[in-house]
mmCIF file of C-alpha atoms in Angstrom:
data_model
loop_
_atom_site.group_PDB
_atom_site.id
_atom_site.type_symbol
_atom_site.label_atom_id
_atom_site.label_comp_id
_atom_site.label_asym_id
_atom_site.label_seq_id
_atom_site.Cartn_x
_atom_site.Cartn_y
_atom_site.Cartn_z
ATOM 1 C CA UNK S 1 96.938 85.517 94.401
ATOM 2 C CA UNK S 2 94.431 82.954 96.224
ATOM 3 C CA UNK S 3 92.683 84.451 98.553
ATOM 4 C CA UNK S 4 93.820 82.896 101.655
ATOM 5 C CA UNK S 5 91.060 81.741 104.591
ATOM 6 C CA UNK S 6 92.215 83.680 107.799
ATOM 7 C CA UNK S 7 91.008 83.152 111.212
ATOM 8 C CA UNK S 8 91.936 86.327 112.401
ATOM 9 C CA UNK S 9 91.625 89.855 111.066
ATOM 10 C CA UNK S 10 94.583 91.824 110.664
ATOM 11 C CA UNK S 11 95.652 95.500 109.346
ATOM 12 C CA UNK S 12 99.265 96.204 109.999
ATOM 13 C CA UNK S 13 101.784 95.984 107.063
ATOM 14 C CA UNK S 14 100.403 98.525 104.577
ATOM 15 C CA UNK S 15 98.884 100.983 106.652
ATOM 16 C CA UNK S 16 102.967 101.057 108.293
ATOM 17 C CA UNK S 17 104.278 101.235 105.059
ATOM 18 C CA UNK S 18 102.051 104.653 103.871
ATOM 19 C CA UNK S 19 103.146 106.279 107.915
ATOM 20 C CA UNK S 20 106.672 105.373 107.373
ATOM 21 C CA UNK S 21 107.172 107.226 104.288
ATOM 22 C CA UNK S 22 105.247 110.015 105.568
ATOM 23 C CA UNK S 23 107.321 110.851 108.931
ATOM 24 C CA UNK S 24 110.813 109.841 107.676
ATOM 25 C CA UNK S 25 111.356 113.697 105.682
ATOM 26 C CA UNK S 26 109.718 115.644 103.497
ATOM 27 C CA UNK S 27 110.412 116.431 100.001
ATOM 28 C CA UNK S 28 107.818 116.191 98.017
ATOM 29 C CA UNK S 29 107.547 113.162 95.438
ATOM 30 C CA UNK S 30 111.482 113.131 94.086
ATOM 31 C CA UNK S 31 112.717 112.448 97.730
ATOM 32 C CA UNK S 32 109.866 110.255 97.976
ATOM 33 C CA UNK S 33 110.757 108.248 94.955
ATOM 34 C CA UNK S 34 114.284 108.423 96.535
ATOM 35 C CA UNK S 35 113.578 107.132 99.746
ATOM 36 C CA UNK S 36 111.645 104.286 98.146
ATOM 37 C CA UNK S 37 114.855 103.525 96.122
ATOM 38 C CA UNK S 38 117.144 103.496 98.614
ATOM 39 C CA UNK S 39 114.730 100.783 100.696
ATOM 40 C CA UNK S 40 114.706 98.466 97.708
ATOM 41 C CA UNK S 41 118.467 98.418 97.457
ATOM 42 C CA UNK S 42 118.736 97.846 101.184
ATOM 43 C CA UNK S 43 119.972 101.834 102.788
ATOM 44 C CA UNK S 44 118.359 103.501 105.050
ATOM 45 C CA UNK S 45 115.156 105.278 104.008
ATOM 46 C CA UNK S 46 115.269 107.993 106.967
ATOM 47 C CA UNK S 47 117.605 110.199 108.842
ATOM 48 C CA UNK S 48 117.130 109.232 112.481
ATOM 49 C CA UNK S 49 120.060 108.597 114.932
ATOM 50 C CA UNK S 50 121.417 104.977 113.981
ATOM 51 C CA UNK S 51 119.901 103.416 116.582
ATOM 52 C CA UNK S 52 121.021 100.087 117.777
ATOM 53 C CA UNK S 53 118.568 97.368 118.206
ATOM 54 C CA UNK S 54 119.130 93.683 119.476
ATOM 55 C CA UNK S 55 116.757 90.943 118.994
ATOM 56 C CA UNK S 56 117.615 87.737 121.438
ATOM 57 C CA UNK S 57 115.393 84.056 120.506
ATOM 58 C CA UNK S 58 114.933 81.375 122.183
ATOM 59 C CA UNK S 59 115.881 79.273 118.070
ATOM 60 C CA UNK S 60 117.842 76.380 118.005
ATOM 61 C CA UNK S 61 120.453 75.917 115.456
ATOM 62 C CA UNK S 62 119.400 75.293 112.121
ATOM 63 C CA UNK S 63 115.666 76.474 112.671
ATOM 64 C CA UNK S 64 114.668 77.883 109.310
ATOM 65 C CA UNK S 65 111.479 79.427 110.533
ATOM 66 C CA UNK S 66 114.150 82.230 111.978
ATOM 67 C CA UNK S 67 115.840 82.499 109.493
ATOM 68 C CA UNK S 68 112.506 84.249 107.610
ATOM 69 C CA UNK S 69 112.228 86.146 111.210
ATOM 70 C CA UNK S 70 115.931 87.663 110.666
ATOM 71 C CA UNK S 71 115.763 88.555 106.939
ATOM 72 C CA UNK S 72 112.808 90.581 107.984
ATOM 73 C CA UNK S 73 114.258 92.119 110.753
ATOM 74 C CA UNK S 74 117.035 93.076 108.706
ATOM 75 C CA UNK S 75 115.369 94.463 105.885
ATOM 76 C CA UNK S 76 112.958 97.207 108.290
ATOM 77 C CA UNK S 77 116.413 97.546 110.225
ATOM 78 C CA UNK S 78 118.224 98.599 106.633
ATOM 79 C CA UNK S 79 115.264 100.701 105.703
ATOM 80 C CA UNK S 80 115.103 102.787 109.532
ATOM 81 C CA UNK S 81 119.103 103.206 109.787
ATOM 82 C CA UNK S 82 119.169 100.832 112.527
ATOM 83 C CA UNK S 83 121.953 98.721 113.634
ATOM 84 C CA UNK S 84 120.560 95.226 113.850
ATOM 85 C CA UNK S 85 122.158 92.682 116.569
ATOM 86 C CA UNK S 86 120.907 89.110 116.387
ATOM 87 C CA UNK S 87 121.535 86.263 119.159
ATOM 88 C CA UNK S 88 120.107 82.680 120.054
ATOM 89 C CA UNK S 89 119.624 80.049 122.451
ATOM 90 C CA UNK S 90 117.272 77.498 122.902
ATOM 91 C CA UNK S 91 118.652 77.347 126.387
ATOM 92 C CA UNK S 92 116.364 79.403 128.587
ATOM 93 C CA UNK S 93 119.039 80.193 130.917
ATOM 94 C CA UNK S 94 121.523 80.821 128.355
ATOM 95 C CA UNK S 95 118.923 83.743 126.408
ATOM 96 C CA UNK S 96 118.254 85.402 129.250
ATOM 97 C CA UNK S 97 122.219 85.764 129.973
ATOM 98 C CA UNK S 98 121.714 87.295 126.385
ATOM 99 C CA UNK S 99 119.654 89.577 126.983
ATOM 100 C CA UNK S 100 121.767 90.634 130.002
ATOM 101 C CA UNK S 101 124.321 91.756 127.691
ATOM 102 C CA UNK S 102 122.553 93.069 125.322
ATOM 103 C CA UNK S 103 121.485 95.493 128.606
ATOM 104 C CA UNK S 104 125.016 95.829 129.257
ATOM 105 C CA UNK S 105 126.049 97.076 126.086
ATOM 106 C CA UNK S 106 123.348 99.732 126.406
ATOM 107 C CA UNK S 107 121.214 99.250 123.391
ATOM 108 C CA UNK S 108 118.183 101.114 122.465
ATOM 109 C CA UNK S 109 115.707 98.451 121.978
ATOM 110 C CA UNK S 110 115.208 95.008 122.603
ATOM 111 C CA UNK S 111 113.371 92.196 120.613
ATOM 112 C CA UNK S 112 112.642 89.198 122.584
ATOM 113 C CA UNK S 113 110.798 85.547 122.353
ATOM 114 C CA UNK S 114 109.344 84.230 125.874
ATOM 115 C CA UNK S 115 109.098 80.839 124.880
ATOM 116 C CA UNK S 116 110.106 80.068 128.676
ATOM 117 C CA UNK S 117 108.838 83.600 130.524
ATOM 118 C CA UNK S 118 109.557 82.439 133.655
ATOM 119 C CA UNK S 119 113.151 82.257 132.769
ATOM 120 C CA UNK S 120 112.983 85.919 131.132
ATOM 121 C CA UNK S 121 111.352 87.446 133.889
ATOM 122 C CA UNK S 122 114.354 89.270 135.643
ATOM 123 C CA UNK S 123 116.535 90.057 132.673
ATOM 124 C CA UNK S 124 113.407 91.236 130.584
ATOM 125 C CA UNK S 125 112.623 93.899 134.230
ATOM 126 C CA UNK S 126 116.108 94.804 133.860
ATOM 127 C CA UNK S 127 116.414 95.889 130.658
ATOM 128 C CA UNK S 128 113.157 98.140 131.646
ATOM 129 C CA UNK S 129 115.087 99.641 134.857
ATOM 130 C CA UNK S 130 117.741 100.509 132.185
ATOM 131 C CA UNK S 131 115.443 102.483 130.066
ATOM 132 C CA UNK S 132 115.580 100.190 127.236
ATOM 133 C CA UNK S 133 112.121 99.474 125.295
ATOM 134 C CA UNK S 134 111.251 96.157 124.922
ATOM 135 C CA UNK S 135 109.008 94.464 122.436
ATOM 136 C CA UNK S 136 108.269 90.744 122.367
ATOM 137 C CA UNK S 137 107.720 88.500 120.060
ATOM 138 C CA UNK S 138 106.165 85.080 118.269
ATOM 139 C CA UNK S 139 105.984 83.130 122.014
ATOM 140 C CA UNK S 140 105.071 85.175 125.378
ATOM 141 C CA UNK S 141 101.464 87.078 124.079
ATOM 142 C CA UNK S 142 99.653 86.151 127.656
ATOM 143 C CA UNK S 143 103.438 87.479 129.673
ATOM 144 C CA UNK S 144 104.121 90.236 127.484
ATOM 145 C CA UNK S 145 101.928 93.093 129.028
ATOM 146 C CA UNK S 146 102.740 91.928 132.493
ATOM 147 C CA UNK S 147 106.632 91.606 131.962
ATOM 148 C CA UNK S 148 106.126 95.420 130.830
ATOM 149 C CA UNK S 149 106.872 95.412 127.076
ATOM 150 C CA UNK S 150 105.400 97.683 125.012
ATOM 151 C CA UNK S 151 103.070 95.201 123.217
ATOM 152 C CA UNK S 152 103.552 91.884 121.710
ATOM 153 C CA UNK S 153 104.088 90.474 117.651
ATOM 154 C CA UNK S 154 102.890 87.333 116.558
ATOM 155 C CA UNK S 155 99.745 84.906 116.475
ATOM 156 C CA UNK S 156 97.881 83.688 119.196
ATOM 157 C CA UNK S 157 98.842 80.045 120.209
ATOM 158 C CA UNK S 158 95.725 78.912 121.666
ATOM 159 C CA UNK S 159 93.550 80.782 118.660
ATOM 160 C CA UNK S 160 95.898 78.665 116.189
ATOM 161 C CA UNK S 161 95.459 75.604 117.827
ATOM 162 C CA UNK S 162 91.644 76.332 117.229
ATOM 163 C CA UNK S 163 91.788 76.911 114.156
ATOM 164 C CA UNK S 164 93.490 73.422 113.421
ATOM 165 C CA UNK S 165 90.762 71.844 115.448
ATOM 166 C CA UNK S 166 88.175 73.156 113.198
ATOM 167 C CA UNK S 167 90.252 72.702 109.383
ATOM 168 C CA UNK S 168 90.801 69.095 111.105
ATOM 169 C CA UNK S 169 86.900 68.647 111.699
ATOM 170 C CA UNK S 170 86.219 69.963 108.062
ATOM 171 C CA UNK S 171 88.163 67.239 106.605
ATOM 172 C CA UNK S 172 86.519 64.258 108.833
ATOM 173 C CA UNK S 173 89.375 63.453 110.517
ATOM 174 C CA UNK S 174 88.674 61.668 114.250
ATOM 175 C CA UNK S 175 92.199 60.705 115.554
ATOM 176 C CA UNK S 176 94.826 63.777 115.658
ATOM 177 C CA UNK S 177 98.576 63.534 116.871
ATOM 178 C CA UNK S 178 100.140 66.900 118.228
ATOM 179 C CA UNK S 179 103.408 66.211 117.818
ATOM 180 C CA UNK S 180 105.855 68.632 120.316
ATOM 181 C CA UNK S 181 109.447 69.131 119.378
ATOM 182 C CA UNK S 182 110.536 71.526 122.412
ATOM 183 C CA UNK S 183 109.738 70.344 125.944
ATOM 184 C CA UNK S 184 108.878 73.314 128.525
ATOM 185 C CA UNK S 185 107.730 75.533 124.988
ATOM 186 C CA UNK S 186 104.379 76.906 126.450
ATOM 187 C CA UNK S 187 103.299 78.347 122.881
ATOM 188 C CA UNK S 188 103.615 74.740 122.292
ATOM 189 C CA UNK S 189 101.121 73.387 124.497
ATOM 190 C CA UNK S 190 98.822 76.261 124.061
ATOM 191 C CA UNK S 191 98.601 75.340 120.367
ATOM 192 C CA UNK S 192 97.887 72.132 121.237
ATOM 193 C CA UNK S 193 95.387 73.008 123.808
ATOM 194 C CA UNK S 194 93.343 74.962 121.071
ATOM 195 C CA UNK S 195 93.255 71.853 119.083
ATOM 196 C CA UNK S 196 91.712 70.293 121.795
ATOM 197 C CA UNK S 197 89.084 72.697 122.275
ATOM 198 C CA UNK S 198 87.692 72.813 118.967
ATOM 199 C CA UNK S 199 88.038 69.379 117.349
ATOM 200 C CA UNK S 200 85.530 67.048 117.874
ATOM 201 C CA UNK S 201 87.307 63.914 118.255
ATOM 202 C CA UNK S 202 90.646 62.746 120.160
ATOM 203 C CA UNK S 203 93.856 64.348 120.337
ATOM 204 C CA UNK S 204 96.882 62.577 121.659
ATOM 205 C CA UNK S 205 100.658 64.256 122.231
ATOM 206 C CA UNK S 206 104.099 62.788 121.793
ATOM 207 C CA UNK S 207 106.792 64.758 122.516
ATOM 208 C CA UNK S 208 109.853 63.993 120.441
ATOM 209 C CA UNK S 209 113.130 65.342 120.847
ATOM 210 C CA UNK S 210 112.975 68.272 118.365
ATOM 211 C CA UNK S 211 116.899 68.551 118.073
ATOM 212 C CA UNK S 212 117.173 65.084 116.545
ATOM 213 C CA UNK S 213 115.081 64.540 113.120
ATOM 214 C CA UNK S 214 116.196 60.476 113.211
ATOM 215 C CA UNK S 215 114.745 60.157 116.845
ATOM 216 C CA UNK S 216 111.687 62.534 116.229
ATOM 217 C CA UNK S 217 111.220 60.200 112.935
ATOM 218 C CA UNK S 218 111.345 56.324 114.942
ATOM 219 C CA UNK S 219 108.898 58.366 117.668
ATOM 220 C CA UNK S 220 105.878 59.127 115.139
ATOM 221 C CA UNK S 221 106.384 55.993 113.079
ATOM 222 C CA UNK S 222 106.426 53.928 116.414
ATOM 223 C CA UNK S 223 102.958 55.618 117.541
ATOM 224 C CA UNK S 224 101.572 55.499 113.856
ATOM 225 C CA UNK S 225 103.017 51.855 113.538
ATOM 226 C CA UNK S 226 101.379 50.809 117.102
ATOM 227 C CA UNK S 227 98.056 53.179 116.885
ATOM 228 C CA UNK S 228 96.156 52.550 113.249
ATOM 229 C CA UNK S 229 93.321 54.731 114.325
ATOM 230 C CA UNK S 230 95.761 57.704 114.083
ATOM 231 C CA UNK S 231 94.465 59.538 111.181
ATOM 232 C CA UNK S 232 96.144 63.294 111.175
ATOM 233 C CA UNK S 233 99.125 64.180 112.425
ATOM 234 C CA UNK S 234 99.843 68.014 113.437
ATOM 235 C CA UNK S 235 103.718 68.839 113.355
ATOM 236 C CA UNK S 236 104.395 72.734 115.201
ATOM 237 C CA UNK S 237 106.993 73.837 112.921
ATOM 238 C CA UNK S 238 107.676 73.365 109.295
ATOM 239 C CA UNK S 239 111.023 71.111 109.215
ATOM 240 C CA UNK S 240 109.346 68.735 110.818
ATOM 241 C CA UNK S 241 106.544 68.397 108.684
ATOM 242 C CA UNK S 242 108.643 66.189 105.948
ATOM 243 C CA UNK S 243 110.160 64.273 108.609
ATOM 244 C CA UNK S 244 106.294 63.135 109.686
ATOM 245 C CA UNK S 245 105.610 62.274 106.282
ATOM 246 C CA UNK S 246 108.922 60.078 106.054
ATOM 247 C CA UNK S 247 107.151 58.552 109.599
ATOM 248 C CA UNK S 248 104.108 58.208 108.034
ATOM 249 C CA UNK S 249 105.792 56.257 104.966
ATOM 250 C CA UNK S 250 107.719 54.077 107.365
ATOM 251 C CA UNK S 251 104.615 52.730 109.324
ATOM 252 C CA UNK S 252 102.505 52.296 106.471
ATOM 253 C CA UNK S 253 99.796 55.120 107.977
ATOM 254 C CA UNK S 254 96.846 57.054 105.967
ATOM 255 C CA UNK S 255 97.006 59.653 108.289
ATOM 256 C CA UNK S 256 97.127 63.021 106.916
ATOM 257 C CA UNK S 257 100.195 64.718 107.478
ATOM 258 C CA UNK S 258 99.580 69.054 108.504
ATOM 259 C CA UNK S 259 101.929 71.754 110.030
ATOM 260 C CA UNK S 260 101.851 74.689 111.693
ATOM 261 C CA UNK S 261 104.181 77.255 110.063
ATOM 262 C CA UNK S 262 105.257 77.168 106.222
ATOM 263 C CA UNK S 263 108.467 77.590 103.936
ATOM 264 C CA UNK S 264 109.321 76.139 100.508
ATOM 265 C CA UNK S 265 109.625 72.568 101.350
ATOM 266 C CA UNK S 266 106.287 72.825 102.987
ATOM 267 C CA UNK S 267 104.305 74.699 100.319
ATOM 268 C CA UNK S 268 105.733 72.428 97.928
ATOM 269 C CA UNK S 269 104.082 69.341 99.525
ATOM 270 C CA UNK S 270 101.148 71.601 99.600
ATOM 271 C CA UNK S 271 100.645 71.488 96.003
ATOM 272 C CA UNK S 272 101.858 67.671 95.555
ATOM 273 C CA UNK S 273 99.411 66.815 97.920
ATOM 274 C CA UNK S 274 102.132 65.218 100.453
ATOM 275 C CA UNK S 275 100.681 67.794 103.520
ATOM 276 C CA UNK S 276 97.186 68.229 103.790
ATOM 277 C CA UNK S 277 97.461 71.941 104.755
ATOM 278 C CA UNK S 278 99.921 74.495 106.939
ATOM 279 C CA UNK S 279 99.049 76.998 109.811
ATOM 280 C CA UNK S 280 101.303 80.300 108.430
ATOM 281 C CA UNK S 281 101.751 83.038 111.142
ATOM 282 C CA UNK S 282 103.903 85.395 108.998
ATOM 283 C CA UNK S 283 107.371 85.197 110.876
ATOM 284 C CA UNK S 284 108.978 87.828 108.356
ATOM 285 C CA UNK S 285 106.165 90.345 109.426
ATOM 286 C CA UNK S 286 107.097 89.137 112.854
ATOM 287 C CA UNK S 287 110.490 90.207 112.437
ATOM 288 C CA UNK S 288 109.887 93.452 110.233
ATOM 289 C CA UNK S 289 106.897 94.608 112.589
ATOM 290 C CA UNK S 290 109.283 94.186 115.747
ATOM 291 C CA UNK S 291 112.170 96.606 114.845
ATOM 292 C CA UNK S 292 109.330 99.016 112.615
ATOM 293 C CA UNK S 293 107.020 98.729 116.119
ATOM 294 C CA UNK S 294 110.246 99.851 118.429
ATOM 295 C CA UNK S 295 112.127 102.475 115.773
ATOM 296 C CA UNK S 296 108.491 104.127 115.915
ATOM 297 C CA UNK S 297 108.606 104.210 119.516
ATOM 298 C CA UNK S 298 111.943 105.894 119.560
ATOM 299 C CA UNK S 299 111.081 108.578 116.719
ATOM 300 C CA UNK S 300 107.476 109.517 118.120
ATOM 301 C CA UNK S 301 106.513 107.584 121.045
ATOM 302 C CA UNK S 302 104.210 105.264 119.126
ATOM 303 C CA UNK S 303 102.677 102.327 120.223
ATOM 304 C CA UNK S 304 100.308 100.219 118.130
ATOM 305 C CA UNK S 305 97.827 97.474 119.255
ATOM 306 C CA UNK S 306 96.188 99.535 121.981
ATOM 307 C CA UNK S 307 97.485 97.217 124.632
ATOM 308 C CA UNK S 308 96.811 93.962 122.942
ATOM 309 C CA UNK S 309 99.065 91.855 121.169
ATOM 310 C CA UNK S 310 99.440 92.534 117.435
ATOM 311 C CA UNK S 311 98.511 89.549 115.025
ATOM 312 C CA UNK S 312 100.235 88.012 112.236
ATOM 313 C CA UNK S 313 98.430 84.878 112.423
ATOM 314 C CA UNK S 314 96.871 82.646 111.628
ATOM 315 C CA UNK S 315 96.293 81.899 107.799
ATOM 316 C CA UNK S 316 95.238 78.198 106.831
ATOM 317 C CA UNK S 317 97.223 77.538 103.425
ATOM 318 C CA UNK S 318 95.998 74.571 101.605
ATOM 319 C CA UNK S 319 96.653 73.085 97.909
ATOM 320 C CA UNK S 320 94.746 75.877 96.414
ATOM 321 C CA UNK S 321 97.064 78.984 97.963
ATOM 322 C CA UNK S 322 100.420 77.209 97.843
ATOM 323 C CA UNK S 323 101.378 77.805 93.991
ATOM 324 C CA UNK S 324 100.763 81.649 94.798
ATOM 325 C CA UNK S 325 103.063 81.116 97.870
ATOM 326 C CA UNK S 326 105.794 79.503 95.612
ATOM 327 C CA UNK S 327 107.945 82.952 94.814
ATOM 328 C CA UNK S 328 107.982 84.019 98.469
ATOM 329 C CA UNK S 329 108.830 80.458 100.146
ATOM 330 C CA UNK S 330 111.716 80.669 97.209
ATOM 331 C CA UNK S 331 113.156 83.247 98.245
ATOM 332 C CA UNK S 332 113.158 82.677 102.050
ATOM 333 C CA UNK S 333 110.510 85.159 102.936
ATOM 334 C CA UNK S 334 107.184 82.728 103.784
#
């Protein structure tokens, strides 16, 4: 597989993997081999209590990128014996009301984004009066520790945002649009921000109304149409990464079109050239490190990260690392 340029260090996936299969039984290598079997086909690979965990986002309808959060989810939930709850709302209000009933129902863990902290603040402390572990994750890495989860999953906004500033500086480019699809979404502006910080020329933002692809569409062909010296535009989540290019077409621009976040449509404009290159921050692992990260709490009190957030992110994918992509972003898992 390419070997794929990544800003940030990170260790977590395999070296889980190898402590998994050590403290779910003992055996020797047939109940190894069996407990290996029975996570490919989807059972449980130990005998803990069937735990229930619930993980409540702040995803829209339709969003793919959790979709490849859920199927990992699911997958470390099959493999730990855990029973796996899933709710959404892009609704600040309306999440937190979720994750008052997941309280209510007296789970044993819960998963949550904090998109909108400020919102989560009370039902997030609640859930911790109740006993209930909490681990967030993808949006909230600065609120996390001081909300009073156990630690946080996903990439660093503002170290993201850098690292766009600085693949936007190796290709030349002087004019950048940040294009925001979720008012009030401060993982948003903080990836923004870090584009900012490291790119050396101008960045403008238009904020677009994320739940409409026509409107978001007329919004970046307007700006491209009106402002020629646009030459990159920066989308923050993958399905709206064709929808820029379809903007771009419209107003007759030469701006490069790039993304944060990746899935098939997106790696295949990698390789056609149609995208100039995609910010991947691993949203399966997100999903599959979240309920592994909380079942080892229950089982043996384990936390990992040391009191900082755990990183999945971020990986620059370009032309040259999207045809090795191709079988996961088939199959929904990248």
């Amino acid at each position: 597989m390419a070997r794929f340029r990544t800003w940030v260090g990170i260790a977590l996936a395999g070296a889980l993997s190898v402590s998994l299969a050590g403290c779910s039984s003992t055996g020797g290598k047939r109940a190894e081999d069996a407990r290996k079997a029975a996570a490919a086909q989807g059972k449980a690979a130990v005998n803990t209590p069937r735990w229930t965990f619930a993980m409540i986002t702040h995803s829209g309808d339709g969003d793919t990128f959790w979709d490849i959060v859920q199927r990992g989810a699911d997958q470390a939930a099959k493999k730990d014996n855990i029973n796996f709850l899933y709710s959404h709302d892009d609704e600040a209000q309306q999440q937190a009301q979720l994750v008052d009933a997941a309280v209510d129902k007296k789970v044993d863990g819960i998963i949550v984004t904090l998109a909108k902290p400020d919102a989560m603040k009370a039902a997030i402390a609640r859930a911790e009066k109740a006993g209930i572990p909490v681990v967030t994750v993808n949006s909230g890495s600065q609120e996390s520790k001081e909300f009073g989860a156990l630690t946080h999953i996903g990439q660093d906004e503002t170290i993201a945002g850098e690292a766009v500033g600085e693949e936007l500086n190796a290709r030349g480019r002087k004019q950048a649009l940040c294009v925001l699809h979720e008012q009030g979404n401060v993982g948003h502006e903080q990836r923004c921000d870090g584009v900012e910080k490291t790119f050396d020329g101008k960045v403008q933002r238009l904020y677009v109304t994320g739940t409409s692809m026509p409107d978001v569409q007329s919004a970046i062909e307007a700006k491209l149409q009106t402002d020629k010296s646009v030459d990159a535009v920066v989308t923050l989540g993958a399905p709206y990464a064709d929808t820029a290019v379809k903007a771009k077409q419209g107003a007759g621009s030469k701006a490069e079109i790039d993304t944060f976040d990746l899935n098939a449509k997106v790696a295949a404009g990698l390789e056609d050239g149609t995208l100039g290159f995609a910010v991947d921050q691993q949203p399966y692992l997100q999903g599959y490190e979240a309920v592994d990260l909380l079942w080892l709490y229950k089982y043996n009190a384990d936390v990992l990260g040391g009191g900082r957030p755990v990183l999945t992110g971020p990986q620059i994918i370009t032309k040259d690392d999207a045809a090795a992509l191709a079988d996961y972003t088939e199959r929904g898992t990248r």
